[in-house]
Amino acid sequence: MSRRLLLAGGGHSHIEVLRRWALAPEPGIELVLLSPDRHAAYSGMLPGHIAGHYSHTDCHIDLDALCDAAGATRIATTVAGLDPLARRVIAGDGSTQDYDWLAINVGSTPATAGIAGSDRHGIAVKPVARFLAHWEELRAAALSAPRALELVVVGNGAAGVEVVLAMQRRIAGEGGRAHFTLVGDSPELLPAHPAAVRRRFAQKLKDRGIRLRMGLPVIRASAGLLKFADDSSLTFDEVLWITGAGAPAWPRTSGLECDERGFIRIDATLRSLSHPEVFASGDVAGMVDAPRPKSGVYAVRQGPPLHDNLRCALRGEPLREYRPQRRALALISSSDGSAVASYGPLSWQGEWVWRWKERIDRGFMARYRGNSDKN
Ligand SMILES: Cc1cc2nc3c(=O)[nH]c(=O)nc-3n(C[C@H](O)[C@H](O)[C@H](O)COP(=O)(O)OP(=O)(O)OC[C@H]3O[C@@H](n4cnc5c(N)ncnc54)[C@H](O)[C@@H]3O)c2cc1C
C-alpha cells in the first residue's frame, strides 16, 4: 500500500522538493501538495512586478506544472488545522486529508495582531494573490482620482521600503496621483541593516517625495484613520500592512510545539520537536539551534536538505543535520534601475547591484520552468 506525503503550502522550500522529486520519484509514495493557488509568488521579484518591471508570469511559479512533472497531485485548498494524533490535516473547506508524513511550508503573514482593526482596514502584502489584485484596483483608482490619494505603508523593513518605492514609481510613471507615507515603529528605517544602507534609502525616499513617520507603533486602524501610541493620528485612503512576519494560529492550536511567536519549533533536521512525522521550513518554522531572521533566502536554502530528509524519513534512514548560513545577502531594489546590497556591516549600491539582483532572480525562476540546469 502506498504511503502519503503531504506538502502543505507551495513555499520556497516545497518548490525545490517538487523539482527534485521530478528528477527521481520515490516508489510507493503518494505525493500531494495542498495549495489554494496554482501560482506561487517569488517575493524577491514582487517589488519589480509592482513597479511594472516584471510581468505576473515573470515572478510566479506554476505549481501545477511542477506537480505534473513530479507525479504529484495539487489539492486546491488551505490548511486550517491539524489533528497530529490522527495524522490528519483539516482543510479550509472543512474536508480532511490523511498523511503518513507532513511537511509544512506555508510562510507567514504580516504581524498586525497588536493593531486593533487591522483585519478590517487596509490590505496585507500576504497572501500575495489578494494583495496583487488589490494593487491593480489601487493603480486604477490613482489614475482616476479627483485628488491625490493618501497611501500609507506600515512596515519599515526592506519589504516595506521596496514596496513603497515601487508603488510610487509605478503610479507616478502612469500619471496617477498619490502621496505616500512610510510608517515604522522603530526610530530608524531598515533597523536590521547598517547605517549606510539606512542613509541611502532615507535619501531615496526623500528624493521621491515619500514621507516618513518613524518611532511610534500604530495601535489602531479605523475607516481612513491610523492611531499611534501617543494618540496622534494619520489619515489615509488606503493602508498597506508590510510589517514583520507573523505566524498562522493553527500550528499552535493543533498542538505542534511552537515558539513564543507561534512559529513551529524544528530541530537541525527540519523536523518538528514535538511530532517527528512533521517537518516544517521557511518563515513558519523556527530552528531552535540556529535561529535566523524570517527571509526567503533561508526558506530557499532549506529546500535541498528538506528534500533529502523527507526521502531519508520515508526510507527509514537516518536524517542529516543542516546548519543554515550565518547571515544572508539582502539585495534591496529602489525601482530606479539601481539597488543596494547589504551584507552584515557591508553595503554597496549602484546599477550593477540591480543587474546582479536581476540575474540571481531570473536564474532562480528559470530553475522552476524546466529550462535550466537540472541540478
Ligand atoms: C514585498 C516582499 C519582498 C521580499 N523580498 C525578499 C527578498 O528579496 N529576499 C528575501 O530573502 N526575502 C524577501 N522577502 C521575505 C520573503 O517573502 C519570505 O521570507 C519568504 O517568502 C518565506 O518563504 P516561505 O517559503 O516560508 O513562504 P512563502 O513564500 O510565503 O510561501 C508560502 C506559500 O504557502 C501558501 N499558504 C499560506 N497559507 C497557507 C495555508 N494555510 N495552506 C496552504 N497554503 C498556504 C502561500 O499562499 C504561499 O504560496 C520579501 C517579502 C515581501 C513581502
Coordinates of C-alpha atoms and ligand atoms in Angstrom, one line a residue:
M1 CA 0.0 0.0 0.0
S2 CA 1.4 3.4 -0.9
R3 CA 2.2 5.9 1.9
R4 CA 1.2 9.5 1.7
L5 CA 3.5 12.6 2.0
L6 CA 1.5 15.8 2.2
L7 CA 3.3 19.1 1.4
A8 CA 1.3 21.9 3.0
G9 CA 1.9 25.2 1.1
G10 CA 3.8 25.9 -2.1
G11 CA 6.5 27.9 -0.4
H12 CA 10.1 28.3 -1.4
S13 CA 11.3 25.0 0.1
H14 CA 8.5 22.9 -1.3
I15 CA 9.0 24.0 -4.9
E16 CA 12.5 22.6 -4.6
V17 CA 11.2 19.3 -3.1
L18 CA 8.9 19.0 -6.1
R19 CA 11.6 19.9 -8.6
R20 CA 14.0 17.2 -7.1
W21 CA 11.2 14.7 -6.8
A22 CA 10.5 15.1 -10.6
L23 CA 14.1 14.1 -11.2
A24 CA 13.7 10.9 -9.2
P25 CA 10.3 10.0 -7.9
E26 CA 10.2 7.8 -4.8
P27 CA 8.4 4.5 -5.4
G28 CA 5.4 3.7 -3.3
I29 CA 4.8 7.3 -2.2
E30 CA 1.8 9.3 -3.0
L31 CA 2.9 13.0 -3.1
V32 CA 0.2 15.6 -2.5
L33 CA 0.5 19.4 -2.4
L34 CA -2.1 21.4 -0.6
S35 CA -2.1 24.9 -2.1
P36 CA -5.0 27.2 -2.6
D37 CA -3.2 28.9 -5.5
R38 CA -1.9 27.5 -8.7
H39 CA 0.8 30.1 -8.8
A40 CA 3.4 30.7 -6.1
A41 CA 4.9 34.2 -5.9
Y42 CA 8.6 34.7 -5.7
S43 CA 8.8 37.6 -3.4
G44 CA 12.3 38.7 -4.4
M45 CA 10.7 39.9 -7.7
L46 CA 7.5 41.2 -6.2
P47 CA 8.6 44.9 -5.9
G48 CA 9.8 44.7 -9.5
H49 CA 6.4 43.4 -10.6
I50 CA 4.6 46.2 -8.6
A51 CA 7.0 48.7 -10.3
G52 CA 6.0 47.3 -13.7
H53 CA 9.4 45.8 -14.5
Y54 CA 8.3 42.2 -14.3
S55 CA 5.1 40.5 -15.6
H56 CA 3.0 38.3 -13.3
T57 CA 4.4 35.3 -15.1
D58 CA 8.0 36.5 -14.6
C59 CA 7.6 36.3 -10.8
H60 CA 5.3 33.4 -10.3
I61 CA 6.0 29.6 -10.3
D62 CA 3.4 27.3 -11.8
L63 CA 2.8 24.7 -9.1
D64 CA 0.6 22.6 -11.3
A65 CA 3.4 22.2 -13.8
L66 CA 5.8 21.3 -11.0
C67 CA 3.3 18.8 -9.6
D68 CA 2.8 17.2 -13.0
A69 CA 6.5 16.8 -13.5
A70 CA 6.8 15.2 -10.1
G71 CA 3.8 12.9 -10.5
A72 CA 2.2 14.8 -7.5
T73 CA -1.4 16.0 -7.1
R74 CA -2.3 19.5 -6.1
I75 CA -5.4 19.9 -4.0
A76 CA -6.7 23.5 -4.2
T77 CA -7.2 24.2 -0.5
T78 CA -5.6 25.8 2.5
V79 CA -4.6 24.1 5.7
A80 CA -6.7 25.4 8.5
G81 CA -5.8 22.9 11.2
L82 CA -4.2 19.6 12.1
D83 CA -5.0 16.5 14.1
P84 CA -1.5 15.2 14.7
L85 CA -2.6 12.2 16.6
A86 CA -4.8 11.0 13.8
R87 CA -2.2 12.3 11.2
R88 CA -4.9 14.3 9.6
V89 CA -4.9 17.8 8.1
I90 CA -8.1 19.8 8.3
A91 CA -8.6 21.9 5.2
G92 CA -10.1 25.4 5.0
D93 CA -13.2 23.9 3.3
G94 CA -13.7 21.5 6.3
S95 CA -12.5 18.5 4.4
T96 CA -9.7 16.3 5.8
Q97 CA -6.5 14.9 4.3
D98 CA -4.7 12.0 5.9
Y99 CA -0.9 11.7 5.9
D100 CA 1.9 9.5 6.9
W101 CA 4.4 12.3 6.6
L102 CA 3.6 16.0 6.6
A103 CA 5.8 19.0 5.6
I104 CA 4.7 22.5 6.3
N105 CA 5.9 25.5 4.3
V106 CA 3.0 28.0 4.4
G107 CA 5.1 31.1 5.0
S108 CA 3.9 34.0 7.3
T109 CA 1.7 37.0 7.1
P110 CA 2.4 40.5 8.3
A111 CA 2.2 40.6 12.1
T112 CA -0.5 43.1 12.9
A113 CA -2.2 41.3 15.8
G114 CA -1.4 44.1 18.1
I115 CA -3.1 46.7 15.9
A116 CA -6.9 46.8 16.6
G117 CA -8.9 46.9 13.4
S118 CA -6.0 45.9 11.1
D119 CA -8.0 42.8 10.0
R120 CA -10.9 45.1 8.8
H121 CA -9.0 48.0 7.4
G122 CA -6.2 48.0 4.8
I123 CA -4.6 45.2 2.9
A124 CA -1.7 42.9 3.9
V125 CA 1.1 42.1 1.5
K126 CA 0.4 38.4 2.1
P127 CA -1.4 36.4 0.8
V128 CA 0.3 37.8 -2.3
A129 CA -2.5 37.0 -4.8
R130 CA -5.0 39.0 -2.8
F131 CA -2.5 41.8 -2.4
L132 CA -1.8 42.0 -6.1
A133 CA -5.5 42.1 -7.1
H134 CA -5.9 45.0 -4.7
W135 CA -2.9 46.7 -6.1
E136 CA -4.4 46.7 -9.6
E137 CA -7.5 48.4 -8.2
L138 CA -5.4 50.9 -6.3
R139 CA -3.5 51.8 -9.5
A140 CA -6.7 52.3 -11.4
A141 CA -8.1 54.5 -8.5
A142 CA -4.9 56.7 -8.5
L143 CA -5.4 57.3 -12.3
S144 CA -9.0 58.5 -12.0
A145 CA -9.0 60.1 -8.5
P146 CA -10.1 63.7 -8.4
R147 CA -7.3 64.4 -5.8
A148 CA -4.1 62.7 -4.9
L149 CA -4.7 59.5 -2.9
E150 CA -3.1 59.2 0.6
L151 CA -1.4 55.8 0.6
V152 CA 0.3 54.6 3.8
V153 CA 2.6 51.7 4.0
V154 CA 3.1 50.3 7.5
G155 CA 6.5 48.5 7.9
N156 CA 9.9 50.0 7.7
G157 CA 11.9 46.8 6.9
A158 CA 13.3 46.0 3.5
A159 CA 9.9 44.8 2.1
G160 CA 8.1 47.9 3.1
V161 CA 10.8 50.2 1.7
E162 CA 11.0 48.3 -1.6
V163 CA 7.2 48.2 -2.0
V164 CA 6.6 51.9 -1.3
L165 CA 9.3 52.9 -3.7
A166 CA 7.9 50.5 -6.3
M167 CA 4.3 51.8 -5.9
Q168 CA 5.5 55.4 -6.1
R169 CA 7.5 54.7 -9.3
R170 CA 4.6 52.9 -11.0
I171 CA 1.8 55.4 -10.1
A172 CA 4.0 58.5 -10.9
G173 CA 5.1 56.9 -14.2
E174 CA 1.5 56.2 -15.2
G175 CA 0.4 59.8 -14.4
G176 CA -1.6 58.7 -11.3
R177 CA -1.9 60.9 -8.3
A178 CA -0.9 59.7 -4.9
H179 CA 1.0 60.8 -1.8
F180 CA 2.9 58.2 0.1
T181 CA 3.8 57.8 3.8
L182 CA 6.0 55.1 5.2
V183 CA 5.3 54.3 8.8
G184 CA 7.6 52.3 11.2
D185 CA 7.7 51.7 14.9
S186 CA 11.5 51.9 15.3
P187 CA 13.2 55.3 15.2
E188 CA 15.1 54.4 12.0
L189 CA 14.3 52.9 8.7
L190 CA 15.6 49.4 8.0
P191 CA 16.7 48.6 11.5
A192 CA 18.3 45.3 10.6
H193 CA 20.7 46.9 8.1
P194 CA 23.9 49.0 8.5
A195 CA 23.8 52.8 8.8
A196 CA 25.0 53.4 5.3
V197 CA 22.0 51.4 3.9
R198 CA 19.6 53.3 6.1
R199 CA 21.1 56.6 4.9
R200 CA 20.9 55.7 1.3
F201 CA 17.2 54.7 1.5
A202 CA 16.3 57.7 3.6
Q203 CA 17.7 59.9 0.9
K204 CA 15.9 57.9 -1.9
L205 CA 12.6 58.2 -0.1
K206 CA 13.1 61.9 0.4
D207 CA 14.1 62.4 -3.3
R208 CA 10.9 60.6 -4.3
G209 CA 8.6 62.7 -2.1
I210 CA 7.8 59.8 0.3
R211 CA 7.1 61.0 3.8
L212 CA 8.4 59.1 6.8
R213 CA 6.8 58.6 10.1
M214 CA 9.1 56.6 12.4
G215 CA 9.4 55.7 16.0
L216 CA 5.8 55.1 17.1
P217 CA 3.7 52.0 16.9
V218 CA 0.3 52.1 15.2
I219 CA -2.2 50.8 17.8
R220 CA -5.5 51.1 15.9
A221 CA -6.9 51.3 12.4
S222 CA -10.4 52.5 11.6
A223 CA -12.0 53.8 8.4
G224 CA -9.5 56.2 7.0
L225 CA -7.5 56.8 10.2
L226 CA -4.5 55.3 11.9
K227 CA -4.0 55.9 15.6
F228 CA -0.5 55.9 17.1
A229 CA 0.7 55.0 20.6
D230 CA 0.9 58.7 21.6
D231 CA -2.7 59.3 20.5
S232 CA -1.6 61.1 17.3
S233 CA -3.2 60.0 14.1
L234 CA -2.8 59.8 10.3
T235 CA -5.5 59.8 7.7
F236 CA -5.4 57.5 4.7
D237 CA -7.3 56.4 1.6
E238 CA -5.5 53.1 1.8
V239 CA -3.2 51.4 4.2
L240 CA -0.9 48.5 3.3
W241 CA 0.4 46.2 6.0
I242 CA 4.0 45.1 5.4
T243 CA 5.1 44.6 9.0
G244 CA 7.4 41.8 10.2
A245 CA 6.4 38.1 9.9
G246 CA 3.6 36.7 12.0
A247 CA 2.7 33.0 12.4
P248 CA -0.6 31.4 11.5
A249 CA -2.6 30.4 14.6
W250 CA -3.3 26.7 13.6
P251 CA 0.1 25.1 14.2
R252 CA 0.0 26.1 17.9
T253 CA -3.7 25.4 18.4
S254 CA -3.2 22.0 16.7
G255 CA -0.7 21.0 19.4
L256 CA 2.6 21.4 17.5
E257 CA 5.4 22.7 19.7
C258 CA 5.8 26.4 18.7
D259 CA 8.0 29.3 19.9
E260 CA 6.6 32.3 21.8
R261 CA 5.6 33.9 18.5
G262 CA 3.8 30.8 17.2
F263 CA 6.4 29.5 14.8
I264 CA 6.8 25.7 14.6
R265 CA 10.0 24.7 16.5
I266 CA 12.2 22.5 14.4
D267 CA 15.5 20.7 15.0
A268 CA 18.5 20.7 12.8
T269 CA 16.9 18.0 10.5
L270 CA 13.9 20.4 9.9
R271 CA 11.6 18.1 12.0
S272 CA 9.0 19.3 14.5
L273 CA 10.3 19.0 18.1
S274 CA 7.0 17.5 19.2
H275 CA 5.9 15.4 16.2
P276 CA 8.7 13.6 14.4
E277 CA 6.4 12.8 11.4
V278 CA 6.0 16.5 10.7
F279 CA 8.6 18.7 9.0
A280 CA 8.5 22.5 8.7
S281 CA 10.6 25.0 6.8
G282 CA 10.7 28.7 5.7
D283 CA 9.0 31.5 7.6
V284 CA 6.6 29.3 9.5
A285 CA 9.4 27.4 11.2
G286 CA 12.0 28.4 13.8
M287 CA 15.2 26.4 14.0
V288 CA 15.9 26.1 17.7
D289 CA 19.6 25.5 17.4
A290 CA 20.2 28.2 14.7
P291 CA 17.5 30.9 14.9
R292 CA 17.6 33.1 11.8
P293 CA 15.5 36.1 10.6
K294 CA 12.4 35.4 8.5
S295 CA 13.7 35.7 5.0
G296 CA 13.2 33.9 1.7
V297 CA 16.9 33.2 1.5
Y298 CA 16.6 30.7 4.4
A299 CA 13.4 29.2 3.0
V300 CA 15.2 28.6 -0.3
R301 CA 18.3 27.1 1.3
Q302 CA 16.2 24.7 3.4
G303 CA 14.7 23.2 0.2
P304 CA 17.5 20.7 -0.6
P305 CA 18.0 19.4 3.0
L306 CA 14.2 19.2 3.4
H307 CA 14.0 17.1 0.3
D308 CA 16.9 14.8 1.4
N309 CA 15.5 14.3 4.9
L310 CA 12.0 13.6 3.6
R311 CA 13.5 10.8 1.5
C312 CA 15.5 9.5 4.4
A313 CA 12.4 9.5 6.6
L314 CA 10.4 7.7 4.0
R315 CA 13.1 5.1 3.6
G316 CA 13.7 4.7 7.4
E317 CA 17.3 6.0 7.0
P318 CA 19.0 8.4 9.5
L319 CA 18.3 12.1 8.9
R320 CA 21.1 14.6 8.2
E321 CA 21.6 17.7 10.2
Y322 CA 21.5 21.0 8.3
R323 CA 23.2 24.2 9.5
P324 CA 22.0 27.4 7.9
Q325 CA 24.4 30.1 6.8
R326 CA 25.1 32.7 9.5
R327 CA 23.9 35.7 7.5
A328 CA 22.1 36.4 4.3
L329 CA 22.8 38.8 1.5
A330 CA 20.0 41.3 1.0
L331 CA 19.6 42.9 -2.4
I332 CA 17.1 45.8 -1.9
S333 CA 15.8 47.5 -5.0
S334 CA 14.8 51.1 -5.3
S335 CA 12.8 50.8 -8.5
D336 CA 15.0 53.4 -10.3
G337 CA 17.3 51.0 -12.1
S338 CA 19.6 50.6 -9.1
A339 CA 19.7 48.5 -5.9
V340 CA 21.6 48.3 -2.6
A341 CA 23.4 45.2 -1.4
S342 CA 23.5 44.7 2.4
Y343 CA 25.6 42.0 4.0
G344 CA 26.4 42.2 7.7
P345 CA 28.1 45.5 8.2
L346 CA 28.9 45.9 4.5
S347 CA 26.9 47.6 1.7
W348 CA 27.2 48.5 -2.0
Q349 CA 25.0 50.5 -4.3
G350 CA 24.5 51.0 -8.0
E351 CA 23.0 49.9 -11.2
W352 CA 25.4 47.0 -11.2
V353 CA 23.7 45.8 -8.0
W354 CA 20.3 45.9 -9.7
R355 CA 21.7 43.9 -12.7
W356 CA 23.3 41.4 -10.2
K357 CA 19.9 41.0 -8.4
E358 CA 18.1 40.6 -11.7
R359 CA 20.5 37.9 -12.8
I360 CA 20.0 36.0 -9.5
D361 CA 16.3 36.4 -9.5
R362 CA 15.8 35.4 -13.1
G363 CA 18.2 32.4 -12.6
F364 CA 16.1 31.3 -9.6
M365 CA 12.9 31.4 -11.6
A366 CA 14.4 29.5 -14.5
R367 CA 15.1 26.5 -12.3
Y368 CA 11.4 26.1 -11.9
R369 CA 10.5 26.5 -15.5
G370 CA 12.4 23.4 -16.7
N371 CA 14.8 25.5 -18.8
S372 CA 17.9 25.5 -16.8
D373 CA 20.4 23.1 -15.3
K374 CA 18.8 20.0 -13.7
N375 CA 20.9 20.2 -10.5
Ligands
LIG1 C1 7.5 42.5 -0.8 C2 8.4 41.5 -0.2 C3 9.7 41.4 -0.7 C4 10.5 40.4 -0.2 N1 11.8 40.3 -0.7 C5 12.6 39.4 -0.2 C6 13.9 39.2 -0.8 O1 14.3 39.9 -1.7 N2 14.7 38.3 -0.2 C7 14.3 37.5 0.8 O2 15.1 36.7 1.3 N3 13.1 37.6 1.4 C8 12.3 38.5 0.9 N4 11.0 38.7 1.4 C9 10.6 37.8 2.5 C10 10.1 36.5 1.9 O3 8.9 36.8 1.2 C11 9.7 35.4 2.9 O4 10.7 35.3 3.9 C12 9.6 34.1 2.1 O5 8.5 34.2 1.2 C13 9.3 32.9 3.0 O6 9.2 31.8 2.2 P1 8.3 30.6 2.6 O7 8.6 29.5 1.7 O8 8.4 30.3 4.1 O9 6.8 31.2 2.4 P2 6.0 31.8 1.1 O10 7.0 32.2 0.1 O11 5.2 32.9 1.7 O12 5.2 30.6 0.6 C14 4.1 30.1 1.3 C15 3.1 29.5 0.4 O13 2.1 28.9 1.2 C16 0.8 29.3 0.8 N5 -0.1 29.3 2.0 C17 -0.2 30.2 3.0 N6 -1.0 29.7 4.0 C18 -1.4 28.5 3.6 C19 -2.3 27.5 4.1 N7 -2.9 27.7 5.3 N8 -2.5 26.4 3.5 C20 -1.8 26.1 2.3 N9 -1.0 27.0 1.7 C21 -0.8 28.2 2.3 C22 1.0 30.8 0.4 O14 0.0 31.2 -0.5 C23 2.3 30.6 -0.4 O15 2.2 30.3 -1.7 C24 10.1 39.6 0.9 C25 8.8 39.8 1.4 C26 8.0 40.7 0.9 C27 6.6 40.8 1.5

